[in-house]
mmCIF file with all atom_site columns, C-alpha atoms and ligand atoms in Angstrom:
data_model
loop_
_atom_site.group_PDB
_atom_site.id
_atom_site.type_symbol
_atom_site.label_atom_id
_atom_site.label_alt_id
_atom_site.label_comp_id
_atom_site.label_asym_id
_atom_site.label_entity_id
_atom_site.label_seq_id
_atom_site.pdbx_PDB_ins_code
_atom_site.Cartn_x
_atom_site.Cartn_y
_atom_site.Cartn_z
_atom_site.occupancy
_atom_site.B_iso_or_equiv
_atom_site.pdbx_formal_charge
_atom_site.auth_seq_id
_atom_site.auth_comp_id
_atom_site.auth_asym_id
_atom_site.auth_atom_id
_atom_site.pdbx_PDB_model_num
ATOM   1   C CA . UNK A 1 1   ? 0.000   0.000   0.000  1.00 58.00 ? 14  UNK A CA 1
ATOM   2   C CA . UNK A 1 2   ? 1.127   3.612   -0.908 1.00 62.00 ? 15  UNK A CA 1
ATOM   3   C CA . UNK A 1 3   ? 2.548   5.670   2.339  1.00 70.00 ? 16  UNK A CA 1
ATOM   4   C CA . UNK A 1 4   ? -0.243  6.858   4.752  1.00 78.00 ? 17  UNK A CA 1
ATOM   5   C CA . UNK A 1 5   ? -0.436  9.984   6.228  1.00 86.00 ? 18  UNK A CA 1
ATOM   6   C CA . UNK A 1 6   ? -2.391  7.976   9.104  1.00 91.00 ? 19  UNK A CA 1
ATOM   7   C CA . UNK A 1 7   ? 0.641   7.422   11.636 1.00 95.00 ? 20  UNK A CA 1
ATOM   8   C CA . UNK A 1 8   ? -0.896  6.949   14.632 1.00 98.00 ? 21  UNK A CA 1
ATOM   9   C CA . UNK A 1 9   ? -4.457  5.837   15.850 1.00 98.00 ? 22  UNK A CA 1
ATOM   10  C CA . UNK A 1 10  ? -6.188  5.794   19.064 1.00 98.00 ? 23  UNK A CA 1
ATOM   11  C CA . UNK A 1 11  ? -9.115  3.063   20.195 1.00 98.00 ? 24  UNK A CA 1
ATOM   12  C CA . UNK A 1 12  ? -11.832 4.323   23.317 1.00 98.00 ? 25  UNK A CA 1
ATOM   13  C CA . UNK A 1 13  ? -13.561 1.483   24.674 1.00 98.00 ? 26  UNK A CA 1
ATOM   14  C CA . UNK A 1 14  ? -16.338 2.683   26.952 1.00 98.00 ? 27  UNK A CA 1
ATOM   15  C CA . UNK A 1 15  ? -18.318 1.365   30.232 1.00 98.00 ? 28  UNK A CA 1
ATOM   16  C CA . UNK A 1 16  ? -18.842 -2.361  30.438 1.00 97.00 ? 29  UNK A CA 1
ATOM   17  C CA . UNK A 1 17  ? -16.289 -3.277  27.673 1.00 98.00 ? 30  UNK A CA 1
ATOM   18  C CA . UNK A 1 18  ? -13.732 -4.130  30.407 1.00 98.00 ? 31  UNK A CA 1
ATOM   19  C CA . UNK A 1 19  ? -15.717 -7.326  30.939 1.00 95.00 ? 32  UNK A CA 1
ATOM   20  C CA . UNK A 1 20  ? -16.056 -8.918  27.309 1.00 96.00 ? 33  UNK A CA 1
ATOM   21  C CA . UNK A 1 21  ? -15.748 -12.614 27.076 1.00 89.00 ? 34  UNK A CA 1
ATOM   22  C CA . UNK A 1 22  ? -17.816 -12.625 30.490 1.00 91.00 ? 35  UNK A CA 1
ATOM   23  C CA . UNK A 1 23  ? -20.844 -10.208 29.335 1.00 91.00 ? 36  UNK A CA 1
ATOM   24  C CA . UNK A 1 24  ? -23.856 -11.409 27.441 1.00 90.00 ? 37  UNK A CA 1
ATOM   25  C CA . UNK A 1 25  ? -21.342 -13.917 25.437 1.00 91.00 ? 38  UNK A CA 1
ATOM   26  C CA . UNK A 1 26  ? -24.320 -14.443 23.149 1.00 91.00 ? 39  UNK A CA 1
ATOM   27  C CA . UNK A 1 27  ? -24.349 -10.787 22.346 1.00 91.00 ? 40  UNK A CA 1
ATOM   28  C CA . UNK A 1 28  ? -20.730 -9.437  22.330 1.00 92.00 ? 41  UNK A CA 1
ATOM   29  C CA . UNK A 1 29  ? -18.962 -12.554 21.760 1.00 87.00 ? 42  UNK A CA 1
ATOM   30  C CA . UNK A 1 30  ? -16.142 -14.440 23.682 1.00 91.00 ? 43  UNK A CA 1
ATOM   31  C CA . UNK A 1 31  ? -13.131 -12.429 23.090 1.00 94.00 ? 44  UNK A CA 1
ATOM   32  C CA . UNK A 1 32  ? -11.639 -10.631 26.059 1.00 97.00 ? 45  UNK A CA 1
ATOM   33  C CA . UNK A 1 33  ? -11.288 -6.695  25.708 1.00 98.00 ? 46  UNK A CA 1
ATOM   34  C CA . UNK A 1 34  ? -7.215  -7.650  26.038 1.00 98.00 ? 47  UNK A CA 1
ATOM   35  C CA . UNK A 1 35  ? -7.814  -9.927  23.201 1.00 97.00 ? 48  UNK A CA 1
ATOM   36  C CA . UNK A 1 36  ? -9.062  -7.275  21.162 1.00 98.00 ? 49  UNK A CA 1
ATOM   37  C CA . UNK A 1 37  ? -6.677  -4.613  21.527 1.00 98.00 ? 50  UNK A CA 1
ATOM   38  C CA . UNK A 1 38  ? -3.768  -6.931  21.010 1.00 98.00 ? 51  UNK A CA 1
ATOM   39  C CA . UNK A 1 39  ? -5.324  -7.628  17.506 1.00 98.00 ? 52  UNK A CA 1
ATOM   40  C CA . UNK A 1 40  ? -5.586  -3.868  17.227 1.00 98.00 ? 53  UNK A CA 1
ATOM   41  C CA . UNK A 1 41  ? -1.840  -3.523  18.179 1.00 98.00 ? 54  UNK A CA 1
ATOM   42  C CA . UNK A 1 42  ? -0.842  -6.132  15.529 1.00 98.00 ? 55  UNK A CA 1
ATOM   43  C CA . UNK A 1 43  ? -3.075  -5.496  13.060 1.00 98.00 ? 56  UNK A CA 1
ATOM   44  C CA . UNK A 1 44  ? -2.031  -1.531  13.288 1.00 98.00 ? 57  UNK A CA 1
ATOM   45  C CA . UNK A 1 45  ? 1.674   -3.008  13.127 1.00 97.00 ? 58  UNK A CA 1
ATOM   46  C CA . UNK A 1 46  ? 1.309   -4.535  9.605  1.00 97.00 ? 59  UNK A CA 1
ATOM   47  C CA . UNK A 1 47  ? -0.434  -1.294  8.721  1.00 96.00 ? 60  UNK A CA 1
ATOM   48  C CA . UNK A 1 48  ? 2.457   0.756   9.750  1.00 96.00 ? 61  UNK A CA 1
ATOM   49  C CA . UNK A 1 49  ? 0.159   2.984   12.308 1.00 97.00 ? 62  UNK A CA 1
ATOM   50  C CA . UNK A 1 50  ? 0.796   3.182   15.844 1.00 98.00 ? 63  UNK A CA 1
ATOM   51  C CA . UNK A 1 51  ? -2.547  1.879   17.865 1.00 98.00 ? 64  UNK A CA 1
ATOM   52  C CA . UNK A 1 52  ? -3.334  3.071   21.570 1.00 98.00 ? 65  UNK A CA 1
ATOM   53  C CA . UNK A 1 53  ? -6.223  1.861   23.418 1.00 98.00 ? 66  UNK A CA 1
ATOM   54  C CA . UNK A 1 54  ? -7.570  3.250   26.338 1.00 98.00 ? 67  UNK A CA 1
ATOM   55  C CA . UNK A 1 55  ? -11.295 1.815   28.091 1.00 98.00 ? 68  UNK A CA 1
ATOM   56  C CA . UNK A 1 56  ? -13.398 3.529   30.912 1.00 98.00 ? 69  UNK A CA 1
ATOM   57  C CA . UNK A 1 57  ? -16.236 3.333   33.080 1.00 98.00 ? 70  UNK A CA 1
ATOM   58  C CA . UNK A 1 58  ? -16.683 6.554   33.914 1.00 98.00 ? 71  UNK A CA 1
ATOM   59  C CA . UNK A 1 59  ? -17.926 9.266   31.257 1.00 98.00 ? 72  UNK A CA 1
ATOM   60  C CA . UNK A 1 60  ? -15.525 12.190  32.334 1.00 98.00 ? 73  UNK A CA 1
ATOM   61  C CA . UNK A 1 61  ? -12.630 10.264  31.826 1.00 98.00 ? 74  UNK A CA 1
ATOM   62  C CA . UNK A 1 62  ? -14.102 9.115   28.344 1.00 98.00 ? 75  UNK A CA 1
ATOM   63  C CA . UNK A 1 63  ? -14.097 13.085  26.962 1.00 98.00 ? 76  UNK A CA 1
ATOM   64  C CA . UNK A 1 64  ? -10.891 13.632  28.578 1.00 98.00 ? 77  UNK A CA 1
ATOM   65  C CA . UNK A 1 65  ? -9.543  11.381  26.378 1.00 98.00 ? 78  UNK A CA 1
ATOM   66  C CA . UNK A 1 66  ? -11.014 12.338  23.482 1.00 98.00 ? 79  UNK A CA 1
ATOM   67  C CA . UNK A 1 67  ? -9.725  15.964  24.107 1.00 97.00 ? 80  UNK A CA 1
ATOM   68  C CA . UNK A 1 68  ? -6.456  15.113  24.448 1.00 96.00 ? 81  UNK A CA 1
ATOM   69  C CA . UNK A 1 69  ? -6.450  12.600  21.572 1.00 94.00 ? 82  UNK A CA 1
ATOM   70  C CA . UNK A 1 70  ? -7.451  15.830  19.543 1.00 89.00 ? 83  UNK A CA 1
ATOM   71  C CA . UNK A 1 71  ? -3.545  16.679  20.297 1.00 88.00 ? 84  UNK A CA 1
ATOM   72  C CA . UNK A 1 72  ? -2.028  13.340  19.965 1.00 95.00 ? 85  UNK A CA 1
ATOM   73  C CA . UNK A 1 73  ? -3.043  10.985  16.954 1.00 97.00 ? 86  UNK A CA 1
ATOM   74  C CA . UNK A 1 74  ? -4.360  11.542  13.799 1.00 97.00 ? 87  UNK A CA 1
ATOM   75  C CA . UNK A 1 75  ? -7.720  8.741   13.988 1.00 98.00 ? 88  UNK A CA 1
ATOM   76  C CA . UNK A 1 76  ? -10.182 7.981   16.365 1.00 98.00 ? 89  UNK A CA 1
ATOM   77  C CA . UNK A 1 77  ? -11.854 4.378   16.755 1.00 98.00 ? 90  UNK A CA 1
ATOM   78  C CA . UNK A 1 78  ? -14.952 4.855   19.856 1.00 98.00 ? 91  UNK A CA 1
ATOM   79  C CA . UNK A 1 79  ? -17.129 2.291   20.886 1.00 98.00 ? 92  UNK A CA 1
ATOM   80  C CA . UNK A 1 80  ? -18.791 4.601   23.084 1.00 98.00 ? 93  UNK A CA 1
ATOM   81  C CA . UNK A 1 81  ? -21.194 1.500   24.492 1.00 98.00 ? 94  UNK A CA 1
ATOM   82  C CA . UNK A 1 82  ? -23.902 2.626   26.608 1.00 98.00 ? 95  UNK A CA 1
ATOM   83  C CA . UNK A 1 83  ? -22.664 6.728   26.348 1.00 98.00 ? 96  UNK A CA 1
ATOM   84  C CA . UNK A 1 84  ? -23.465 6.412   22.992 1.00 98.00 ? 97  UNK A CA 1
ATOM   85  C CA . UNK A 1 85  ? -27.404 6.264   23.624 1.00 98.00 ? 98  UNK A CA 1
ATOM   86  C CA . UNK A 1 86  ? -27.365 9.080   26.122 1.00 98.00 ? 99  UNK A CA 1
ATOM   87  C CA . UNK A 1 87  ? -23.939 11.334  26.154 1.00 98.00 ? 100 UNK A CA 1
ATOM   88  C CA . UNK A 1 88  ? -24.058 14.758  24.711 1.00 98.00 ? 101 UNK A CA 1
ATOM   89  C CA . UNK A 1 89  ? -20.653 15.562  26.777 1.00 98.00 ? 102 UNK A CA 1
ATOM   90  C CA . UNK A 1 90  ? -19.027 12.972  24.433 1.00 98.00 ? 103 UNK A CA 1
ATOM   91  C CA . UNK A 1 91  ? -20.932 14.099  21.398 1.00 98.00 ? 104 UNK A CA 1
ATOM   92  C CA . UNK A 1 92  ? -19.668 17.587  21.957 1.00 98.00 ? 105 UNK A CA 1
ATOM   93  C CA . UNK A 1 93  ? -16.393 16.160  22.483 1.00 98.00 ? 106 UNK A CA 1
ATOM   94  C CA . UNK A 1 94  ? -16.102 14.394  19.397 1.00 98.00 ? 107 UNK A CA 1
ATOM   95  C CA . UNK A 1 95  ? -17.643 17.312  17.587 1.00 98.00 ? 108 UNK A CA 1
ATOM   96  C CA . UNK A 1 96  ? -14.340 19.608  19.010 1.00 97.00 ? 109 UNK A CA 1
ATOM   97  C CA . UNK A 1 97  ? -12.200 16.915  16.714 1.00 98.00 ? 110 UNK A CA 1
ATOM   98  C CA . UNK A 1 98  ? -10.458 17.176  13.474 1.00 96.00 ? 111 UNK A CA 1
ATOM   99  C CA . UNK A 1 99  ? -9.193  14.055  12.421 1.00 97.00 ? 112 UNK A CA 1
ATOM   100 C CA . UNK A 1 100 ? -11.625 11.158  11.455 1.00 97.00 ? 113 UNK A CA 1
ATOM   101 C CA . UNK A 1 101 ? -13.316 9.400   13.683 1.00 98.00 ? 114 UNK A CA 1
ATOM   102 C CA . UNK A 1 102 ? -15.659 5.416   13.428 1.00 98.00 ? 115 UNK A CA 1
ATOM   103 C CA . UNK A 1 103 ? -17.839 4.409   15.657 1.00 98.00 ? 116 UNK A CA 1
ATOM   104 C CA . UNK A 1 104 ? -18.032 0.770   16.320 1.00 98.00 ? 117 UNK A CA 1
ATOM   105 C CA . UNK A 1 105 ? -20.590 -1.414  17.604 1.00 98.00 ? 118 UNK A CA 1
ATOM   106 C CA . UNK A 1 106 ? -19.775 -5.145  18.355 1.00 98.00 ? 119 UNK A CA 1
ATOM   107 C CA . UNK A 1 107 ? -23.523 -5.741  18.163 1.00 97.00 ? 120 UNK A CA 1
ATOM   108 C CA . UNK A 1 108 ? -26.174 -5.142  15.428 1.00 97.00 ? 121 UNK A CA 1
ATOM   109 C CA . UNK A 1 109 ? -27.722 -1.925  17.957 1.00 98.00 ? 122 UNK A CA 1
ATOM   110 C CA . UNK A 1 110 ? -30.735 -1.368  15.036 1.00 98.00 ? 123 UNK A CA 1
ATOM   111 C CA . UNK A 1 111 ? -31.983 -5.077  15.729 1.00 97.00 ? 124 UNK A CA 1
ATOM   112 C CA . UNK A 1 112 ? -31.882 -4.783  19.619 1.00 97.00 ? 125 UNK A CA 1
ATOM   113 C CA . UNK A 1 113 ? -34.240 -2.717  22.212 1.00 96.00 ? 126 UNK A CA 1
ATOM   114 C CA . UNK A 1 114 ? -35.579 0.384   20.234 1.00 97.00 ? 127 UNK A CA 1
ATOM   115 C CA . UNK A 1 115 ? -33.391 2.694   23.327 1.00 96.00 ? 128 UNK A CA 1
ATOM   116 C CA . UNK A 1 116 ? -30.799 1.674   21.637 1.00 97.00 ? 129 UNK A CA 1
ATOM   117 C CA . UNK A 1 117 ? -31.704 2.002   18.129 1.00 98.00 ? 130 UNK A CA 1
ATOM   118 C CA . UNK A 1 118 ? -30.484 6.005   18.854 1.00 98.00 ? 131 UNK A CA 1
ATOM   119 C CA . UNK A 1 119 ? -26.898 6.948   18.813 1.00 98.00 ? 132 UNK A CA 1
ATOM   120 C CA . UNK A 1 120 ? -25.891 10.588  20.539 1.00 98.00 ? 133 UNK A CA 1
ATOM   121 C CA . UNK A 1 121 ? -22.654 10.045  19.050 1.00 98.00 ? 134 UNK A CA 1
ATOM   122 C CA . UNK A 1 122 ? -22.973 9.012   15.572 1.00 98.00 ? 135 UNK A CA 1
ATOM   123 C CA . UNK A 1 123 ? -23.481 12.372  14.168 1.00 98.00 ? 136 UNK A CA 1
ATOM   124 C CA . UNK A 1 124 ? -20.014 13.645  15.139 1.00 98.00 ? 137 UNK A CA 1
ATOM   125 C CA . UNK A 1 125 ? -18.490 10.238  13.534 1.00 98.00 ? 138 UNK A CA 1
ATOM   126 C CA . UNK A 1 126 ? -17.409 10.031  10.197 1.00 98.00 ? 139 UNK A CA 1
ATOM   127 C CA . UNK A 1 127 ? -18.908 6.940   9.614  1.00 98.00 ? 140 UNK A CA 1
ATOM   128 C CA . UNK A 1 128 ? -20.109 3.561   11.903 1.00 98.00 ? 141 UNK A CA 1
ATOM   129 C CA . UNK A 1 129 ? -19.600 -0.099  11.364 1.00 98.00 ? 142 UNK A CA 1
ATOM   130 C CA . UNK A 1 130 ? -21.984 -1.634  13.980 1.00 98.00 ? 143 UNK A CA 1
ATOM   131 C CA . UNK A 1 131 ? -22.945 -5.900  14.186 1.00 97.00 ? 144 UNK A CA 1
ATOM   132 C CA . UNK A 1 132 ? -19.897 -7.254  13.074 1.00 97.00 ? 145 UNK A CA 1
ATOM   133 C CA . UNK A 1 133 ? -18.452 -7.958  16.021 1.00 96.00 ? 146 UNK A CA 1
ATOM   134 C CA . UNK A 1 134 ? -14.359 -7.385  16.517 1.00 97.00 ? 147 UNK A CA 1
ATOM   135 C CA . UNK A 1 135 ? -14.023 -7.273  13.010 1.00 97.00 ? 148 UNK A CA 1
ATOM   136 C CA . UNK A 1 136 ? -15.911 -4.365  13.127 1.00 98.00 ? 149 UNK A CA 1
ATOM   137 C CA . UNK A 1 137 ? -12.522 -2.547  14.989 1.00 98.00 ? 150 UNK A CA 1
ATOM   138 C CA . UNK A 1 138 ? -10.226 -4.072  13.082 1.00 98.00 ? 151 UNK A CA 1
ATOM   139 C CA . UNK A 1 139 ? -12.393 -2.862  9.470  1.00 98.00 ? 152 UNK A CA 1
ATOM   140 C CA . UNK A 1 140 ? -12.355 0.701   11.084 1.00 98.00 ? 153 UNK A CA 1
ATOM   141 C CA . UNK A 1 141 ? -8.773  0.749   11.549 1.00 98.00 ? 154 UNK A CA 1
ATOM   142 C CA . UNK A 1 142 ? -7.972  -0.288  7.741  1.00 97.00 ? 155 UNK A CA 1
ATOM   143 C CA . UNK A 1 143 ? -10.708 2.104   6.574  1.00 97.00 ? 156 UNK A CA 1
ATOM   144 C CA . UNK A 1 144 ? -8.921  4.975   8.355  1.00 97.00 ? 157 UNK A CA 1
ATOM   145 C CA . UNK A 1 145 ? -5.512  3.713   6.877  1.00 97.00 ? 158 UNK A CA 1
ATOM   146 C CA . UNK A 1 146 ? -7.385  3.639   3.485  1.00 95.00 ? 159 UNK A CA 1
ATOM   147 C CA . UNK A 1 147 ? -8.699  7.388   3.992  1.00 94.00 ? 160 UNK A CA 1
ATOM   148 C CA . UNK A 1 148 ? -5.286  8.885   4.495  1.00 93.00 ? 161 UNK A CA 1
ATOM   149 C CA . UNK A 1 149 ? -3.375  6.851   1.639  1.00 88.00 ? 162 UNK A CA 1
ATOM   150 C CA . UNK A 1 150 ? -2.418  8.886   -1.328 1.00 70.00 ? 163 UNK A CA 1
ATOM   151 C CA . UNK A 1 151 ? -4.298  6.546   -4.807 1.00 64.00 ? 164 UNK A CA 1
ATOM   152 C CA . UNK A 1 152 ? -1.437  5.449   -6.382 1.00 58.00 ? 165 UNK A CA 1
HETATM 153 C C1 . DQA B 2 .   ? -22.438 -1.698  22.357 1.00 70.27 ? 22  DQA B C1 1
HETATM 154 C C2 . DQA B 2 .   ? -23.963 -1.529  22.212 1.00 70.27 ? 22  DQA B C2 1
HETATM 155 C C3 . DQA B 2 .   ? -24.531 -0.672  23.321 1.00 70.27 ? 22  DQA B C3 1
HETATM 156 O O1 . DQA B 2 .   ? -25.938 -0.539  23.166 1.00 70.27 ? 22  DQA B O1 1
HETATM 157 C C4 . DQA B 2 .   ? -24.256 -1.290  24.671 1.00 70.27 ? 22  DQA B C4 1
HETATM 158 O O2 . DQA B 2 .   ? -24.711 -0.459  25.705 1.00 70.27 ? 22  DQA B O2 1
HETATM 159 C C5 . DQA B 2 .   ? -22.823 -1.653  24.858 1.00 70.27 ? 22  DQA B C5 1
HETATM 160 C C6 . DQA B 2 .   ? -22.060 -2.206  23.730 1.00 70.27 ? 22  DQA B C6 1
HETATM 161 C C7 . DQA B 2 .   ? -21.865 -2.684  21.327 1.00 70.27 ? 22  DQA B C7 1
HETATM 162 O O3 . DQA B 2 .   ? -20.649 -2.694  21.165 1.00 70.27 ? 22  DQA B O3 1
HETATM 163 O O4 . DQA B 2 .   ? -22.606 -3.448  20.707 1.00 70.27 ? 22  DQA B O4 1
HETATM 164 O O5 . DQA B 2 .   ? -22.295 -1.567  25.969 1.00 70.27 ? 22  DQA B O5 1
HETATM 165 O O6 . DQA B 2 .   ? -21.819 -0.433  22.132 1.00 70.27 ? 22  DQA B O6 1
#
């Protein structure tokens, strides 16, 4: 692939997601969170990007993070789990950013309870990959690698 101007590339994992492979198997799969981002890491290795990950509970934290990621990388993967039904604060935050951003759902959230059929966040994303599980991260990642390469 030609050189990418996408160098480095941060993941946000919010509240609950520290307990994949435990929650709702059925729902979110069996992969740990660990598993996930270690994927990520590699995955962003072959890709030549540098991949962070960072996961909280606690919504501050969450747009803390996104603030100073506005600083630090140049792509933004959020699974903003329950937030993303109910946060403005991280819908503003995300709207303060200039670099792309995906929003990823493990689960299908249009075929689930109608609360969650609403996303706060989406609006500020560039784009959302939702039901495909952890493929869903790692499709983000290589879209955002994809966005920044010059065409040949
Ligand atoms: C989720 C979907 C949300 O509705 C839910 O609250 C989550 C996870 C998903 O990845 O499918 O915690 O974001």
């Amino acid at each position: 692939m030609p050189a990418t101007k996408m160098k480095s590339i941060l993941v946000i994992h919010g509240p609950n997601l520290n307990r994949l492979g435990r929650r709702e198997p059925e729902i979110y799969g069996r992969h740990t969170l660990a598993d996930i981002d270690a994927e990520l890491v590699q995955a962003g290795n072959a890709l030549g990007v540098d991949v962070q990950t960072f996961q909280s509970n606690h919504e501050g934290e969450l747009v803390d993070r996104i603030q100073q990621a506005a600083e630090e990388v140049d792509g933004l993967i959020i699974n903003p789990a329950a937030y993303t039904h109910t946060s403005v604060a991280l819908r503003d935050a995300l709207l303060m950013l200039d670099i792309p951003v995906i929003e990823v759902h493990l689960s299908n959230i249009y075929r689930r309870e109608a609360f969650r059929h609403h996303s706060m966040t989406a609006p500020a994303a560039t784009g959302q990959i939702a039901g495909l599980g952890k493929n869903g991260y790692l499709l983000a990642l290589e879209a955002l690698v994809r966005m920044a390469t010059d065409a040949p």
